[in-house]
Amino acid sequence: MDPRVCDLVLSAAAPAAGPAPHVTIVGFPYDTGVQRNGGRVGARLGPAAFLKLLLTKRTGTAINAELDIDLTLVVIVRNQSPHLNPASSLRVGNYGLIDADLPLEEAHKRLEDAVKAILDAGSIPFIVGGGNDQSYPNASALLSHVLEQHPRMSVGVINIDAHLDVRPKTHGTNLVHSGTPFRQLLEDKRFASFSASTPASANASSGPHFVEFAAQGSQCAKSHADFVHENKGSIVWLRDVLARAAAAPSQGGGSVGKVFSETLSRMSGDRLFVSFDLDAVRSADAPGVSCPSPMGLSAKDALDICFESGANPRVALFDVSELNPEIEEYRSARLVAMMFYYFLMGLSVRLKNSTGSKTNSGSKSKL
C-alpha cells in the first residue's frame, strides 16, 4: 500500500457531509491583473497545472518515512485499520476553480465569497493562482470571517515576495492589478484598526500585523518601502533572511525555515494569512513565474516555509501566486505541488500537537 496525497483529496462534486476538510484547495485562473501591471501573462494556467500534478500519483507519498509523518493517521481512531481510513486521514477538500470567464473585479468577489465560506466552515483555504491580485480578496475574506466569527481577534499578514506589491492602482483607469494587493490591504480600515489594538490571544505578540518577507531591494521602489513603514508594516529583506539563516543555530540561525518561523512568532495577529508569490524563489528553481529573478529563496527554503506555515496554529489561510506555465510548466508546477505537500505535513504536526498525541512529535526537527 502506497497512498499518495491525491488519495486524501475529497471529490469536488461530493456533497458536504461529516466534518469539514482540514484544508481546502481553491484555484484562481486569472492573469488579467498581471497584464494590467505590464507583466507576462500565463499565470491563469497555473491552477490547472498545479492540480494536474497534485491529483495524480506523481506528488507526495502520504506516509513520509524520512520525516516520520503519516498523513493517514492525523486523527486517532479506535481499532485503526491498516488501510486508508477517511475517518483518521488528513481531509483535503477541492473547491475547484473559480469560473474563468468573469471580469476581474467580479472574479475577485467570487473568490472572496468562496474563501470566506471555507473559513466559516472551519477549513483552511489554500489558494493557487493566478496573479497576485488574488491576495487582497483572500485577505478580505479572512478579515470578514474574523470580524464576524471572532470579533475580539485580529489578523496578521505576511507576504513572501521579491516585490512589495503596494503599487497604486492603474493611472487614469484606477484599476487594481497584480501590484496593488497589499496597498489595498494596508488601506483597508478593518486591517488598519488592528495596529492600535491589543492582541486578544496569548498566542499573538505585540509585533507588526504586516510583514514583507524576502523582498529584494533591486525590485522595490523606495517610495513603496516608505509606504509599508508609514503604515506600520515591517520589511525583512532577502539579504537579512539569508544572513540570519547562515548564522550558527546558537545565534538564531540554521535555516530560512527557522528564520520564517521566528518572524511569525514576532508578528501580531490571532489569525495569520501567509501569501507566497512564487517569484520569491530564484529562477534556477522556479523558472515558470511572471517575473523571474536569478536571486531569491531556494526550493528547499520554500518547502520549509510551507511546512512551518502548516505547523503554526495561528495560520488560517495560505495562497500561492504567479505560477506561469506558459513560461515553464513542469518544474515550477511540481514545486508548487510539493509546497502544498509540505504544508500538509506541517499541518499534520499541528493537528497531532493539538490532540496531545506524541506520534510525529519529533518530525519538525527533522527538516
Tab-separated table of C-alpha atoms in Angstrom, residues 14-324:
chain	number	residue	atom	x	y	z
A	14	ALA	CA	-19.185	15.186	-3.352
A	15	PRO	CA	-21.971	16.588	-1.167
A	16	ALA	CA	-20.949	18.228	2.087
A	17	ALA	CA	-21.174	15.595	4.810
A	18	GLY	CA	-19.369	14.963	8.065
A	19	PRO	CA	-16.602	17.187	9.389
A	20	ALA	CA	-15.118	19.927	7.225
A	21	PRO	CA	-11.859	19.241	5.367
A	22	HIS	CA	-8.773	20.267	7.297
A	23	VAL	CA	-7.625	22.231	4.238
A	24	THR	CA	-9.431	23.147	1.013
A	25	ILE	CA	-7.829	23.871	-2.361
A	26	VAL	CA	-9.144	26.748	-4.489
A	27	GLY	CA	-7.863	27.685	-7.945
A	28	PHE	CA	-7.926	31.284	-9.232
A	29	PRO	CA	-7.270	31.086	-13.015
A	30	TYR	CA	-6.752	34.770	-13.803
A	31	ASP	CA	-3.804	36.836	-15.004
A	32	THR	CA	-5.683	39.972	-16.064
A	33	GLY	CA	-4.113	41.762	-13.108
A	34	VAL	CA	-0.649	40.753	-14.327
A	35	GLN	CA	-1.464	42.144	-17.767
A	36	ARG	CA	-2.681	45.426	-16.240
A	37	ASN	CA	0.628	45.651	-14.367
A	38	GLY	CA	2.669	45.185	-17.546
A	39	GLY	CA	3.765	41.651	-16.668
A	40	ARG	CA	3.991	38.475	-18.720
A	41	VAL	CA	0.677	36.651	-18.897
A	42	GLY	CA	0.204	32.912	-18.445
A	43	ALA	CA	-0.500	32.613	-14.708
A	44	ARG	CA	-4.170	31.940	-15.497
A	45	LEU	CA	-2.993	28.408	-16.360
A	46	GLY	CA	-1.241	27.945	-13.011
A	47	PRO	CA	-4.080	26.323	-11.027
A	48	ALA	CA	-4.749	23.690	-13.712
A	49	ALA	CA	-1.035	22.820	-13.942
A	50	PHE	CA	-0.870	22.500	-10.144
A	51	LEU	CA	-3.969	20.291	-9.944
A	52	LYS	CA	-2.760	18.123	-12.831
A	53	LEU	CA	0.279	17.132	-10.780
A	54	LEU	CA	-1.437	17.027	-7.400
A	55	LEU	CA	-4.407	14.888	-8.407
A	56	THR	CA	-2.271	12.090	-9.852
A	57	LYS	CA	0.108	9.637	-8.199
A	58	ARG	CA	3.043	11.901	-9.079
A	59	THR	CA	3.068	14.079	-5.969
A	60	GLY	CA	3.836	13.187	-2.401
A	61	THR	CA	3.539	9.903	-0.581
A	62	ALA	CA	1.055	10.180	2.273
A	63	ILE	CA	3.415	8.257	4.572
A	64	ASN	CA	6.787	10.035	4.636
A	65	ALA	CA	9.371	7.681	6.136
A	66	GLU	CA	12.138	10.300	6.082
A	67	LEU	CA	10.211	12.784	8.237
A	68	ASP	CA	8.196	10.122	10.112
A	69	ILE	CA	4.900	11.769	9.175
A	70	ASP	CA	1.792	9.792	8.279
A	71	LEU	CA	-0.972	11.895	6.724
A	72	THR	CA	-3.326	8.913	7.003
A	73	LEU	CA	-3.103	8.911	10.814
A	74	VAL	CA	-3.786	12.513	11.730
A	75	VAL	CA	-6.987	11.763	13.655
A	76	ILE	CA	-6.736	8.942	16.167
A	77	VAL	CA	-9.432	6.322	15.517
A	78	ARG	CA	-10.021	3.283	17.751
A	79	ASN	CA	-9.387	-0.067	16.026
A	80	GLN	CA	-7.478	1.681	13.229
A	81	SER	CA	-7.472	-0.317	10.004
A	82	PRO	CA	-4.107	-0.841	8.248
A	83	HIS	CA	-5.762	0.525	5.094
A	84	LEU	CA	-6.505	4.166	4.288
A	85	ASN	CA	-9.282	5.294	6.619
A	86	PRO	CA	-11.066	8.580	5.766
A	87	ALA	CA	-12.012	8.968	9.436
A	88	SER	CA	-8.362	9.186	10.501
A	89	SER	CA	-6.704	10.726	7.424
A	90	LEU	CA	-5.964	14.360	6.785
A	91	ARG	CA	-9.004	15.614	4.881
A	92	VAL	CA	-8.242	17.688	1.777
A	93	GLY	CA	-11.148	19.456	0.101
A	94	ASN	CA	-11.116	20.505	-3.546
A	95	TYR	CA	-13.329	23.514	-4.232
A	96	GLY	CA	-12.149	23.558	-7.840
A	97	LEU	CA	-11.552	26.635	-9.985
A	98	ILE	CA	-13.268	29.996	-9.773
A	99	ASP	CA	-15.174	30.499	-13.059
A	100	ALA	CA	-12.584	31.609	-15.588
A	101	ASP	CA	-14.652	33.916	-17.833
A	102	LEU	CA	-15.628	36.701	-15.444
A	103	PRO	CA	-14.491	40.323	-15.388
A	104	LEU	CA	-11.586	40.506	-12.923
A	105	GLU	CA	-13.440	42.504	-10.293
A	106	GLU	CA	-16.330	40.037	-10.351
A	107	ALA	CA	-13.863	37.137	-10.141
A	108	HIS	CA	-12.307	38.771	-7.082
A	109	LYS	CA	-15.718	38.944	-5.423
A	110	ARG	CA	-16.441	35.304	-6.317
A	111	LEU	CA	-13.061	34.313	-4.841
A	112	GLU	CA	-13.627	36.304	-1.660
A	113	ASP	CA	-17.034	34.694	-1.133
A	114	ALA	CA	-15.614	31.196	-1.693
A	115	VAL	CA	-12.690	31.708	0.689
A	116	LYS	CA	-14.923	33.144	3.397
A	117	ALA	CA	-17.337	30.212	3.096
A	118	ILE	CA	-14.430	27.794	3.511
A	119	LEU	CA	-13.183	29.674	6.572
A	120	ASP	CA	-16.689	29.792	8.048
A	121	ALA	CA	-16.920	26.010	7.606
A	122	GLY	CA	-13.767	25.535	9.693
A	123	SER	CA	-11.325	24.652	6.908
A	124	ILE	CA	-8.033	26.294	5.915
A	125	PRO	CA	-8.177	27.678	2.352
A	126	PHE	CA	-5.089	27.028	0.183
A	127	ILE	CA	-5.472	29.145	-2.951
A	128	VAL	CA	-3.344	28.763	-6.081
A	129	GLY	CA	-3.326	31.498	-8.743
A	130	GLY	CA	-3.245	33.218	-10.910
A	131	GLY	CA	-1.962	36.759	-10.470
A	132	ASN	CA	-1.007	38.144	-7.074
A	133	ASP	CA	-4.028	40.465	-7.208
A	134	GLN	CA	-5.856	37.452	-5.700
A	135	SER	CA	-4.220	38.163	-2.332
A	136	TYR	CA	-6.399	41.123	-1.366
A	137	PRO	CA	-9.712	39.255	-1.899
A	138	ASN	CA	-8.233	36.387	0.120
A	139	ALA	CA	-7.183	38.741	2.921
A	140	SER	CA	-10.550	40.485	2.816
A	141	ALA	CA	-12.309	37.139	3.262
A	142	LEU	CA	-10.234	36.435	6.375
A	143	LEU	CA	-10.938	39.903	7.751
A	144	SER	CA	-14.684	39.411	7.269
A	145	HIS	CA	-14.567	35.949	8.806
A	146	VAL	CA	-12.646	37.060	11.889
A	147	LEU	CA	-14.742	40.175	12.468
A	148	GLU	CA	-17.960	38.170	12.191
A	149	GLN	CA	-16.963	34.956	13.951
A	150	HIS	CA	-14.235	36.154	16.355
A	151	PRO	CA	-14.773	39.905	16.826
A	152	ARG	CA	-12.174	40.235	19.591
A	153	MET	CA	-9.430	38.687	17.465
A	154	SER	CA	-7.103	40.330	14.952
A	155	VAL	CA	-5.433	39.396	11.668
A	156	GLY	CA	-1.770	39.390	10.656
A	157	VAL	CA	-0.462	39.061	7.095
A	158	ILE	CA	2.990	38.080	5.805
A	159	ASN	CA	3.866	38.471	2.120
A	160	ILE	CA	6.729	36.276	0.867
A	161	ASP	CA	7.678	38.039	-2.328
A	162	ALA	CA	10.544	39.618	-4.246
A	163	HIS	CA	8.311	42.686	-4.570
A	164	LEU	CA	6.344	44.697	-2.012
A	165	ASP	CA	3.147	44.841	-4.109
A	166	VAL	CA	1.957	48.155	-2.702
A	167	ARG	CA	1.729	49.957	-6.032
A	168	PRO	CA	-1.101	52.427	-6.677
A	169	LYS	CA	-3.956	51.445	-8.963
A	170	THR	CA	-3.544	51.933	-12.716
A	171	HIS	CA	-3.134	55.554	-13.750
A	172	GLY	CA	-6.263	57.031	-15.304
A	173	THR	CA	-8.458	53.921	-15.166
A	174	ASN	CA	-7.962	53.401	-11.392
A	175	LEU	CA	-7.983	49.609	-11.661
A	176	VAL	CA	-6.424	47.069	-9.301
A	177	HIS	CA	-3.683	44.803	-10.642
A	178	SER	CA	-1.084	42.273	-9.514
A	179	GLY	CA	0.991	45.007	-7.855
A	180	THR	CA	-1.765	46.503	-5.669
A	181	PRO	CA	-2.965	43.797	-3.219
A	182	PHE	CA	-1.062	44.871	-0.140
A	183	ARG	CA	-1.656	48.582	-0.679
A	184	GLN	CA	-5.353	47.668	-0.730
A	185	LEU	CA	-4.856	45.702	2.481
A	186	LEU	CA	-2.944	48.439	4.294
A	187	GLU	CA	-5.569	50.982	3.238
A	188	ASP	CA	-8.418	48.742	4.427
A	189	LYS	CA	-9.776	50.337	7.615
A	190	ARG	CA	-10.600	46.930	9.063
A	191	PHE	CA	-6.958	45.874	8.862
A	192	ALA	CA	-5.508	49.260	9.851
A	193	SER	CA	-7.555	49.212	13.059
A	194	PHE	CA	-5.577	46.230	14.347
A	195	SER	CA	-2.366	48.240	14.653
A	196	ALA	CA	-3.884	50.189	17.537
A	197	SER	CA	-5.469	47.175	19.258
A	198	THR	CA	-4.257	44.747	21.905
A	199	PRO	CA	-3.975	41.049	20.917
A	200	ALA	CA	-6.950	39.044	22.186
A	201	SER	CA	-4.970	35.807	22.340
A	202	ALA	CA	-1.898	34.927	24.340
A	203	ASN	CA	-0.537	33.338	21.135
A	204	ALA	CA	-0.355	36.731	19.385
A	205	SER	CA	2.591	39.023	20.063
A	206	SER	CA	2.692	42.816	20.011
A	207	GLY	CA	4.801	42.900	16.823
A	208	PRO	CA	3.721	44.135	13.366
A	209	HIS	CA	0.480	42.984	11.782
A	210	PHE	CA	2.038	43.151	8.311
A	211	VAL	CA	5.429	41.814	7.201
A	212	GLU	CA	7.140	41.719	3.809
A	213	PHE	CA	9.495	38.694	3.824
A	214	ALA	CA	12.442	38.076	1.444
A	215	ALA	CA	11.820	41.263	-0.558
A	216	GLN	CA	14.616	42.215	-2.966
A	217	GLY	CA	15.816	45.817	-2.847
A	218	SER	CA	16.668	45.739	-6.567
A	219	GLN	CA	12.973	45.186	-7.346
A	220	CYS	CA	11.309	47.506	-4.814
A	221	ALA	CA	10.895	51.264	-5.154
A	222	LYS	CA	11.966	53.273	-2.118
A	223	SER	CA	8.602	55.048	-2.150
A	224	HIS	CA	6.906	51.662	-1.787
A	225	ALA	CA	9.162	50.687	1.117
A	226	ASP	CA	8.351	54.031	2.733
A	227	PHE	CA	4.641	53.333	2.273
A	228	VAL	CA	4.960	49.996	4.085
A	229	HIS	CA	6.796	51.598	7.003
A	230	GLU	CA	4.399	54.562	7.161
A	231	ASN	CA	1.555	52.074	7.534
A	232	LYS	CA	3.280	50.268	10.424
A	233	GLY	CA	4.459	47.331	8.338
A	234	SER	CA	7.845	45.639	8.557
A	235	ILE	CA	10.236	44.556	5.780
A	236	VAL	CA	12.625	41.610	6.206
A	237	TRP	CA	14.876	41.948	3.161
A	238	LEU	CA	16.194	38.852	1.362
A	239	ARG	CA	19.763	39.785	2.348
A	240	ASP	CA	18.787	39.770	6.022
A	241	VAL	CA	16.845	36.497	5.703
A	242	LEU	CA	19.844	34.720	4.174
A	243	ALA	CA	22.327	36.249	6.625
A	244	ARG	CA	20.240	35.178	9.611
A	245	ALA	CA	19.761	31.693	8.137
A	246	ALA	CA	23.539	31.344	7.675
A	247	ALA	CA	24.269	32.194	11.320
A	248	ALA	CA	25.041	29.429	13.784
A	249	PRO	CA	21.996	27.802	15.422
A	250	SER	CA	23.200	29.152	18.762
A	251	GLN	CA	22.810	32.637	17.272
A	252	GLY	CA	19.282	32.043	15.988
A	253	GLY	CA	20.304	30.768	12.544
A	254	GLY	CA	20.225	27.381	10.881
A	255	SER	CA	17.714	27.679	8.014
A	256	VAL	CA	15.359	30.045	6.226
A	257	GLY	CA	12.503	27.991	7.637
A	258	LYS	CA	13.657	28.785	11.164
A	259	VAL	CA	14.001	32.494	10.341
A	260	PHE	CA	10.486	32.443	8.897
A	261	SER	CA	9.074	30.657	11.948
A	262	GLU	CA	10.688	33.201	14.268
A	263	THR	CA	9.278	36.019	12.135
A	264	LEU	CA	5.784	34.558	12.516
A	265	SER	CA	6.263	34.278	16.277
A	266	ARG	CA	7.038	38.013	16.499
A	267	MET	CA	4.008	39.039	14.437
A	268	SER	CA	0.739	40.282	15.845
A	269	GLY	CA	-2.496	38.632	14.797
A	270	ASP	CA	-4.611	35.889	16.296
A	271	ARG	CA	-5.169	34.565	12.768
A	272	LEU	CA	-2.403	34.769	10.142
A	273	PHE	CA	-2.514	34.837	6.347
A	274	VAL	CA	0.640	33.628	4.565
A	275	SER	CA	0.873	34.836	0.965
A	276	PHE	CA	3.635	33.348	-1.213
A	277	ASP	CA	4.494	34.854	-4.599
A	278	LEU	CA	6.486	32.197	-6.449
A	279	ASP	CA	8.855	34.845	-7.840
A	280	ALA	CA	10.392	34.968	-4.345
A	281	VAL	CA	12.129	31.717	-5.393
A	282	ARG	CA	15.226	32.048	-7.578
A	283	SER	CA	14.701	31.305	-11.260
A	284	ALA	CA	17.049	28.289	-11.157
A	285	ASP	CA	14.432	26.553	-9.014
A	286	ALA	CA	11.230	28.244	-10.252
A	287	PRO	CA	11.666	29.494	-13.839
A	288	GLY	CA	7.925	29.441	-14.572
A	289	VAL	CA	6.875	32.714	-12.984
A	290	SER	CA	5.717	36.002	-14.428
A	291	CYS	CA	8.782	37.919	-13.177
A	292	PRO	CA	11.759	35.588	-12.544
A	293	SER	CA	14.966	36.652	-10.803
A	294	PRO	CA	18.364	34.931	-10.538
A	295	MET	CA	18.316	35.814	-6.832
A	296	GLY	CA	15.856	34.547	-4.260
A	297	LEU	CA	14.928	31.756	-1.939
A	298	SER	CA	15.757	28.165	-2.839
A	299	ALA	CA	13.198	25.430	-3.469
A	300	LYS	CA	14.097	23.915	-0.100
A	301	ASP	CA	13.517	27.282	1.573
A	302	ALA	CA	10.046	27.402	0.005
A	303	LEU	CA	9.222	23.903	1.233
A	304	ASP	CA	10.465	24.686	4.751
A	305	ILE	CA	8.339	27.860	4.829
A	306	CYS	CA	5.274	25.864	3.796
A	307	PHE	CA	5.955	23.249	6.473
A	308	GLU	CA	6.308	25.918	9.154
A	309	SER	CA	3.119	27.610	7.940
A	310	GLY	CA	1.169	24.376	8.141
A	311	ALA	CA	2.528	23.648	11.612
A	312	ASN	CA	1.793	27.103	13.031
A	313	PRO	CA	-1.534	27.090	14.923
A	314	ARG	CA	-2.268	30.722	14.023
A	315	VAL	CA	-2.034	30.264	10.224
A	316	ALA	CA	-5.593	30.224	8.883
A	317	LEU	CA	-5.052	30.973	5.182
A	318	PHE	CA	-2.330	30.400	2.552
A	319	ASP	CA	-2.065	31.428	-1.087
A	320	VAL	CA	0.466	30.933	-3.898
A	321	SER	CA	0.591	33.373	-6.804
A	322	GLU	CA	2.221	33.842	-10.207
A	323	LEU	CA	2.852	30.227	-11.285
A	324	ASN	CA	3.151	30.732	-15.056
